[in-house]
Amino acid sequence: MNKSIRSSTLTRTRLIEAASQVFASLGVQGATTREIARVAGVNEVTLFRHFASKEQLLGAVIKNALALQTEALAYPEAWTQDLKIDLRQYAHLYNTMLEAQEDLIRTFIGEAKRHPEAAKQVIQEAAEPLREKLVAYLESSQKLGTVRVDLAPFPAVDMFTGMLLAGMLCRSAKFNQDSYSCEDYIETCVDIFVRGISTSNSSQCGCKL
């Protein structure tokens, strides 16, 4: 990588990191490209060389936040096809992302009804590939006979990730902090979910049904 490309890549990274901070503190509507550029230590013209709009930058922030999970799920052969092992791994990856992006997530939740339509579309489009990868895994498992064929994969994935999100929000708010650990919560979520989606005769779910 030559010096010019490396410099451009570093600037883009700084802009994404700065935008993440500004979106988390000011919200989608309150954040301005001028403030993001200031936090990144560049001028606004430089920002627009990399991102055509605030919405495009928002999309990059979300994709960056999901990068760990997306990369982990990029190769179907990486799945073990053991539901409990695979979903436990996914749950830990997803929880890592949730904890790292807590401020940004809380901002999006708080502003959910006030987001401009363009921003909401960007958020949905950026998160969709990750959601679709887990849906594809469940659909593949249905064909293998380890997941119930009557299961609707999309709402099942939303339920699973919703449980993980709720756990992170409760832990960070210090609810039930002395009752059980993060590991206990994740293990319980995975166990309940796997028991609910598995076929009764599955020998690959990693649990007794």
PDB file of C-alpha atoms in Angstrom:
ATOM      1  CA  MET A   1       0.000   0.000   0.000  1.00  0.00           C
ATOM      2  CA  ASN A   2       1.540   3.322  -1.042  1.00  0.00           C
ATOM      3  CA  LYS A   3       1.706   6.346   1.240  1.00  0.00           C
ATOM      4  CA  SER A   4      -1.243   8.148  -0.392  1.00  0.00           C
ATOM      5  CA  ILE A   5      -3.594   5.173  -0.087  1.00  0.00           C
ATOM      6  CA  ARG A   6      -2.484   4.504   3.495  1.00  0.00           C
ATOM      7  CA  SER A   7      -3.115   8.145   4.416  1.00  0.00           C
ATOM      8  CA  SER A   8      -6.564   8.044   2.821  1.00  0.00           C
ATOM      9  CA  THR A   9      -7.421   4.843   4.684  1.00  0.00           C
ATOM     10  CA  LEU A  10      -6.311   6.330   8.010  1.00  0.00           C
ATOM     11  CA  THR A  11      -8.368   9.473   7.386  1.00  0.00           C
ATOM     12  CA  ARG A  12     -11.439   7.403   6.563  1.00  0.00           C
ATOM     13  CA  THR A  13     -10.958   5.384   9.753  1.00  0.00           C
ATOM     14  CA  ARG A  14     -10.633   8.565  11.830  1.00  0.00           C
ATOM     15  CA  LEU A  15     -13.808   9.948  10.277  1.00  0.00           C
ATOM     16  CA  ILE A  16     -15.767   6.788  11.076  1.00  0.00           C
ATOM     17  CA  GLU A  17     -14.490   6.751  14.664  1.00  0.00           C
ATOM     18  CA  ALA A  18     -15.288  10.453  15.081  1.00  0.00           C
ATOM     19  CA  ALA A  19     -18.745  10.003  13.586  1.00  0.00           C
ATOM     20  CA  SER A  20     -19.445   7.139  15.981  1.00  0.00           C
ATOM     21  CA  GLN A  21     -18.616   9.411  18.920  1.00  0.00           C
ATOM     22  CA  VAL A  22     -20.656  12.330  17.597  1.00  0.00           C
ATOM     23  CA  PHE A  23     -23.707  10.228  16.684  1.00  0.00           C
ATOM     24  CA  ALA A  24     -23.587   8.641  20.142  1.00  0.00           C
ATOM     25  CA  SER A  25     -23.430  11.984  21.950  1.00  0.00           C
ATOM     26  CA  LEU A  26     -25.607  14.198  19.732  1.00  0.00           C
ATOM     27  CA  GLY A  27     -27.867  11.729  17.935  1.00  0.00           C
ATOM     28  CA  VAL A  28     -28.484  11.341  14.231  1.00  0.00           C
ATOM     29  CA  GLN A  29     -30.316  14.631  13.839  1.00  0.00           C
ATOM     30  CA  GLY A  30     -28.045  16.608  16.167  1.00  0.00           C
ATOM     31  CA  ALA A  31     -24.810  15.419  14.579  1.00  0.00           C
ATOM     32  CA  THR A  32     -23.363  17.652  11.872  1.00  0.00           C
ATOM     33  CA  THR A  33     -20.659  16.959   9.322  1.00  0.00           C
ATOM     34  CA  ARG A  34     -18.830  20.027  10.625  1.00  0.00           C
ATOM     35  CA  GLU A  35     -18.670  18.604  14.156  1.00  0.00           C
ATOM     36  CA  ILE A  36     -17.650  15.163  12.898  1.00  0.00           C
ATOM     37  CA  ALA A  37     -14.853  16.710  10.849  1.00  0.00           C
ATOM     38  CA  ARG A  38     -13.716  18.739  13.883  1.00  0.00           C
ATOM     39  CA  VAL A  39     -13.550  15.664  16.124  1.00  0.00           C
ATOM     40  CA  ALA A  40     -11.670  13.771  13.388  1.00  0.00           C
ATOM     41  CA  GLY A  41      -9.185  16.638  13.067  1.00  0.00           C
ATOM     42  CA  VAL A  42      -9.894  17.319   9.398  1.00  0.00           C
ATOM     43  CA  ASN A  43     -11.820  19.952   7.483  1.00  0.00           C
ATOM     44  CA  GLU A  44     -15.328  19.425   6.158  1.00  0.00           C
ATOM     45  CA  VAL A  45     -14.112  19.292   2.560  1.00  0.00           C
ATOM     46  CA  THR A  46     -11.975  16.280   3.432  1.00  0.00           C
ATOM     47  CA  LEU A  47     -14.976  14.575   4.998  1.00  0.00           C
ATOM     48  CA  PHE A  48     -17.006  15.015   1.817  1.00  0.00           C
ATOM     49  CA  ARG A  49     -14.174  13.552  -0.245  1.00  0.00           C
ATOM     50  CA  HIS A  50     -14.746  10.302   1.621  1.00  0.00           C
ATOM     51  CA  PHE A  51     -18.487  10.451   2.314  1.00  0.00           C
ATOM     52  CA  ALA A  52     -21.066  12.208   0.162  1.00  0.00           C
ATOM     53  CA  SER A  53     -23.508  12.777   3.033  1.00  0.00           C
ATOM     54  CA  LYS A  54     -24.102  12.359   6.748  1.00  0.00           C
ATOM     55  CA  GLU A  55     -26.333   9.366   5.986  1.00  0.00           C
ATOM     56  CA  GLN A  56     -23.549   7.650   4.044  1.00  0.00           C
ATOM     57  CA  LEU A  57     -21.228   8.193   6.990  1.00  0.00           C
ATOM     58  CA  LEU A  58     -23.866   6.767   9.337  1.00  0.00           C
ATOM     59  CA  GLY A  59     -24.003   3.648   7.191  1.00  0.00           C
ATOM     60  CA  ALA A  60     -20.214   3.293   7.418  1.00  0.00           C
ATOM     61  CA  VAL A  61     -20.367   3.643  11.211  1.00  0.00           C
ATOM     62  CA  ILE A  62     -22.921   0.842  11.502  1.00  0.00           C
ATOM     63  CA  LYS A  63     -21.081  -1.450   9.085  1.00  0.00           C
ATOM     64  CA  ASN A  64     -17.885  -0.847  11.055  1.00  0.00           C
ATOM     65  CA  ALA A  65     -19.686  -1.733  14.293  1.00  0.00           C
ATOM     66  CA  LEU A  66     -20.920  -4.985  12.756  1.00  0.00           C
ATOM     67  CA  ALA A  67     -17.622  -5.846  11.064  1.00  0.00           C
ATOM     68  CA  LEU A  68     -16.522  -8.449  13.622  1.00  0.00           C
ATOM     69  CA  GLN A  69     -19.747 -10.406  13.321  1.00  0.00           C
ATOM     70  CA  THR A  70     -19.965 -10.059   9.531  1.00  0.00           C
ATOM     71  CA  GLU A  71     -16.416 -11.332   9.071  1.00  0.00           C
ATOM     72  CA  ALA A  72     -17.011 -14.271  11.413  1.00  0.00           C
ATOM     73  CA  LEU A  73     -20.075 -15.315   9.425  1.00  0.00           C
ATOM     74  CA  ALA A  74     -18.587 -14.666   5.990  1.00  0.00           C
ATOM     75  CA  TYR A  75     -17.650 -18.260   5.300  1.00  0.00           C
ATOM     76  CA  PRO A  76     -20.415 -20.901   5.557  1.00  0.00           C
ATOM     77  CA  GLU A  77     -17.820 -23.648   5.999  1.00  0.00           C
ATOM     78  CA  ALA A  78     -16.799 -22.026   9.291  1.00  0.00           C
ATOM     79  CA  TRP A  79     -20.085 -23.171  10.854  1.00  0.00           C
ATOM     80  CA  THR A  80     -19.780 -26.463  12.729  1.00  0.00           C
ATOM     81  CA  GLN A  81     -23.469 -27.304  12.105  1.00  0.00           C
ATOM     82  CA  ASP A  82     -23.816 -27.925  15.841  1.00  0.00           C
ATOM     83  CA  LEU A  83     -26.573 -25.476  16.751  1.00  0.00           C
ATOM     84  CA  LYS A  84     -25.473 -24.878  20.296  1.00  0.00           C
ATOM     85  CA  ILE A  85     -21.805 -24.360  19.440  1.00  0.00           C
ATOM     86  CA  ASP A  86     -22.538 -22.080  16.474  1.00  0.00           C
ATOM     87  CA  LEU A  87     -25.180 -19.984  18.213  1.00  0.00           C
ATOM     88  CA  ARG A  88     -23.058 -19.657  21.344  1.00  0.00           C
ATOM     89  CA  GLN A  89     -20.208 -18.339  19.200  1.00  0.00           C
ATOM     90  CA  TYR A  90     -22.562 -15.956  17.412  1.00  0.00           C
ATOM     91  CA  ALA A  91     -24.023 -14.777  20.738  1.00  0.00           C
ATOM     92  CA  HIS A  92     -20.588 -13.947  22.121  1.00  0.00           C
ATOM     93  CA  LEU A  93     -19.615 -12.072  18.944  1.00  0.00           C
ATOM     94  CA  TYR A  94     -22.891 -10.173  18.941  1.00  0.00           C
ATOM     95  CA  ASN A  95     -22.573  -9.331  22.632  1.00  0.00           C
ATOM     96  CA  THR A  96     -19.045  -8.018  22.051  1.00  0.00           C
ATOM     97  CA  MET A  97     -20.426  -5.648  19.420  1.00  0.00           C
ATOM     98  CA  LEU A  98     -23.308  -4.560  21.692  1.00  0.00           C
ATOM     99  CA  GLU A  99     -21.002  -3.733  24.594  1.00  0.00           C
ATOM    100  CA  ALA A 100     -18.520  -1.878  22.367  1.00  0.00           C
ATOM    101  CA  GLN A 101     -21.291   0.217  20.786  1.00  0.00           C
ATOM    102  CA  GLU A 102     -23.506   0.708  23.846  1.00  0.00           C
ATOM    103  CA  ASP A 103     -23.638   4.521  23.667  1.00  0.00           C
ATOM    104  CA  LEU A 104     -24.459   4.484  19.959  1.00  0.00           C
ATOM    105  CA  ILE A 105     -27.124   1.817  20.425  1.00  0.00           C
ATOM    106  CA  ARG A 106     -28.786   3.691  23.282  1.00  0.00           C
ATOM    107  CA  THR A 107     -28.834   6.824  21.142  1.00  0.00           C
ATOM    108  CA  PHE A 108     -30.537   4.997  18.274  1.00  0.00           C
ATOM    109  CA  ILE A 109     -33.108   3.484  20.639  1.00  0.00           C
ATOM    110  CA  GLY A 110     -33.842   6.863  22.210  1.00  0.00           C
ATOM    111  CA  GLU A 111     -34.204   8.523  18.808  1.00  0.00           C
ATOM    112  CA  ALA A 112     -36.069   5.701  17.103  1.00  0.00           C
ATOM    113  CA  LYS A 113     -39.228   7.740  16.586  1.00  0.00           C
ATOM    114  CA  ARG A 114     -37.364  10.872  15.574  1.00  0.00           C
ATOM    115  CA  HIS A 115     -34.919   9.494  12.999  1.00  0.00           C
ATOM    116  CA  PRO A 116     -35.284  10.931   9.529  1.00  0.00           C
ATOM    117  CA  GLU A 117     -36.533   8.264   7.130  1.00  0.00           C
ATOM    118  CA  ALA A 118     -33.245   8.346   5.224  1.00  0.00           C
ATOM    119  CA  ALA A 119     -31.293   7.596   8.398  1.00  0.00           C
ATOM    120  CA  LYS A 120     -33.619   4.749   9.371  1.00  0.00           C
ATOM    121  CA  GLN A 121     -33.179   3.225   5.929  1.00  0.00           C
ATOM    122  CA  VAL A 122     -29.393   3.456   6.226  1.00  0.00           C
ATOM    123  CA  ILE A 123     -29.474   1.708   9.613  1.00  0.00           C
ATOM    124  CA  GLN A 124     -31.683  -1.094   8.319  1.00  0.00           C
ATOM    125  CA  GLU A 125     -29.649  -1.608   5.145  1.00  0.00           C
ATOM    126  CA  ALA A 126     -26.341  -1.676   7.028  1.00  0.00           C
ATOM    127  CA  ALA A 127     -27.557  -4.261   9.546  1.00  0.00           C
ATOM    128  CA  GLU A 128     -29.430  -6.455   7.056  1.00  0.00           C
ATOM    129  CA  PRO A 129     -26.459  -8.462   5.679  1.00  0.00           C
ATOM    130  CA  LEU A 130     -25.559  -9.693   9.163  1.00  0.00           C
ATOM    131  CA  ARG A 131     -29.171 -10.632   9.865  1.00  0.00           C
ATOM    132  CA  GLU A 132     -29.437 -12.453   6.548  1.00  0.00           C
ATOM    133  CA  LYS A 133     -26.326 -14.546   7.287  1.00  0.00           C
ATOM    134  CA  LEU A 134     -27.851 -15.971  10.450  1.00  0.00           C
ATOM    135  CA  VAL A 135     -31.179 -16.478   8.671  1.00  0.00           C
ATOM    136  CA  ALA A 136     -29.339 -18.391   5.933  1.00  0.00           C
ATOM    137  CA  TYR A 137     -27.703 -20.563   8.580  1.00  0.00           C
ATOM    138  CA  LEU A 138     -31.084 -21.447  10.092  1.00  0.00           C
ATOM    139  CA  GLU A 139     -32.525 -22.182   6.651  1.00  0.00           C
ATOM    140  CA  SER A 140     -29.571 -24.460   5.916  1.00  0.00           C
ATOM    141  CA  SER A 141     -30.116 -26.192   9.260  1.00  0.00           C
ATOM    142  CA  GLN A 142     -33.769 -26.736   8.343  1.00  0.00           C
ATOM    143  CA  LYS A 143     -32.653 -28.572   5.211  1.00  0.00           C
ATOM    144  CA  LEU A 144     -30.261 -30.645   7.316  1.00  0.00           C
ATOM    145  CA  GLY A 145     -33.127 -31.537   9.621  1.00  0.00           C
ATOM    146  CA  THR A 146     -31.716 -29.990  12.796  1.00  0.00           C
ATOM    147  CA  VAL A 147     -34.080 -26.988  12.864  1.00  0.00           C
ATOM    148  CA  ARG A 148     -37.874 -27.255  12.744  1.00  0.00           C
ATOM    149  CA  VAL A 149     -39.208 -26.689   9.237  1.00  0.00           C
ATOM    150  CA  ASP A 150     -42.203 -24.771  10.597  1.00  0.00           C
ATOM    151  CA  LEU A 151     -39.892 -22.132  12.096  1.00  0.00           C
ATOM    152  CA  ALA A 152     -39.922 -18.668  10.505  1.00  0.00           C
ATOM    153  CA  PRO A 153     -36.183 -17.780  10.453  1.00  0.00           C
ATOM    154  CA  PHE A 154     -36.450 -13.971  10.285  1.00  0.00           C
ATOM    155  CA  PRO A 155     -38.543 -13.446  13.436  1.00  0.00           C
ATOM    156  CA  ALA A 156     -36.523 -16.173  15.162  1.00  0.00           C
ATOM    157  CA  VAL A 157     -33.286 -14.270  14.484  1.00  0.00           C
ATOM    158  CA  ASP A 158     -34.854 -11.009  15.665  1.00  0.00           C
ATOM    159  CA  MET A 159     -35.995 -12.728  18.870  1.00  0.00           C
ATOM    160  CA  PHE A 160     -32.529 -14.168  19.519  1.00  0.00           C
ATOM    161  CA  THR A 161     -30.671 -10.914  18.952  1.00  0.00           C
ATOM    162  CA  GLY A 162     -33.368  -9.072  20.909  1.00  0.00           C
ATOM    163  CA  MET A 163     -32.676 -11.227  23.956  1.00  0.00           C
ATOM    164  CA  LEU A 164     -28.978 -10.419  23.705  1.00  0.00           C
ATOM    165  CA  LEU A 165     -29.692  -6.700  23.327  1.00  0.00           C
ATOM    166  CA  ALA A 166     -32.001  -6.700  26.347  1.00  0.00           C
ATOM    167  CA  GLY A 167     -29.330  -8.426  28.421  1.00  0.00           C
ATOM    168  CA  MET A 168     -26.690  -5.853  27.511  1.00  0.00           C
ATOM    169  CA  LEU A 169     -29.016  -2.945  28.306  1.00  0.00           C
ATOM    170  CA  CYS A 170     -29.964  -4.425  31.678  1.00  0.00           C
ATOM    171  CA  ARG A 171     -26.363  -5.176  32.624  1.00  0.00           C
ATOM    172  CA  SER A 172     -25.117  -1.730  31.688  1.00  0.00           C
ATOM    173  CA  ALA A 173     -27.954  -0.195  33.717  1.00  0.00           C
ATOM    174  CA  LYS A 174     -26.858  -2.362  36.672  1.00  0.00           C
ATOM    175  CA  PHE A 175     -30.102  -4.347  36.738  1.00  0.00           C
ATOM    176  CA  ASN A 176     -29.706  -7.842  38.222  1.00  0.00           C
ATOM    177  CA  GLN A 177     -25.946  -7.378  38.289  1.00  0.00           C
ATOM    178  CA  ASP A 178     -25.547  -9.543  41.408  1.00  0.00           C
ATOM    179  CA  SER A 179     -27.969 -12.254  40.307  1.00  0.00           C
ATOM    180  CA  TYR A 180     -26.004 -13.801  37.437  1.00  0.00           C
ATOM    181  CA  SER A 181     -23.056 -13.177  35.151  1.00  0.00           C
ATOM    182  CA  CYS A 182     -22.991 -12.138  31.504  1.00  0.00           C
ATOM    183  CA  GLU A 183     -21.848 -15.653  30.641  1.00  0.00           C
ATOM    184  CA  ASP A 184     -24.798 -17.143  32.546  1.00  0.00           C
ATOM    185  CA  TYR A 185     -27.207 -14.920  30.639  1.00  0.00           C
ATOM    186  CA  ILE A 186     -25.753 -15.718  27.214  1.00  0.00           C
ATOM    187  CA  GLU A 187     -25.677 -19.442  27.943  1.00  0.00           C
ATOM    188  CA  THR A 188     -29.321 -19.336  29.057  1.00  0.00           C
ATOM    189  CA  CYS A 189     -30.384 -17.433  25.930  1.00  0.00           C
ATOM    190  CA  VAL A 190     -28.608 -19.917  23.676  1.00  0.00           C
ATOM    191  CA  ASP A 191     -29.991 -22.923  25.550  1.00  0.00           C
ATOM    192  CA  ILE A 192     -33.603 -21.700  25.444  1.00  0.00           C
ATOM    193  CA  PHE A 193     -33.340 -20.665  21.792  1.00  0.00           C
ATOM    194  CA  VAL A 194     -31.756 -23.925  20.661  1.00  0.00           C
ATOM    195  CA  ARG A 195     -34.353 -25.971  22.540  1.00  0.00           C
ATOM    196  CA  GLY A 196     -37.096 -23.958  20.863  1.00  0.00           C
ATOM    197  CA  ILE A 197     -35.864 -24.242  17.276  1.00  0.00           C
ATOM    198  CA  SER A 198     -34.396 -27.752  17.258  1.00  0.00           C
ATOM    199  CA  THR A 199     -36.162 -30.772  15.865  1.00  0.00           C
ATOM    200  CA  SER A 200     -36.988 -33.264  18.579  1.00  0.00           C
ATOM    201  CA  ASN A 201     -34.844 -35.975  16.995  1.00  0.00           C
ATOM    202  CA  SER A 202     -31.810 -33.738  16.325  1.00  0.00           C
ATOM    203  CA  SER A 203     -28.557 -35.233  17.468  1.00  0.00           C
ATOM    204  CA  GLN A 204     -26.549 -32.137  16.563  1.00  0.00           C
ATOM    205  CA  CYS A 205     -28.091 -29.490  18.779  1.00  0.00           C
ATOM    206  CA  GLY A 206     -25.670 -30.143  21.608  1.00  0.00           C
ATOM    207  CA  CYS A 207     -28.395 -30.346  24.226  1.00  0.00           C
ATOM    208  CA  LYS A 208     -30.993 -32.765  25.541  1.00  0.00           C
ATOM    209  CA  LEU A 209     -34.490 -31.896  24.406  1.00  0.00           C
TER     210      LEU A 209
END
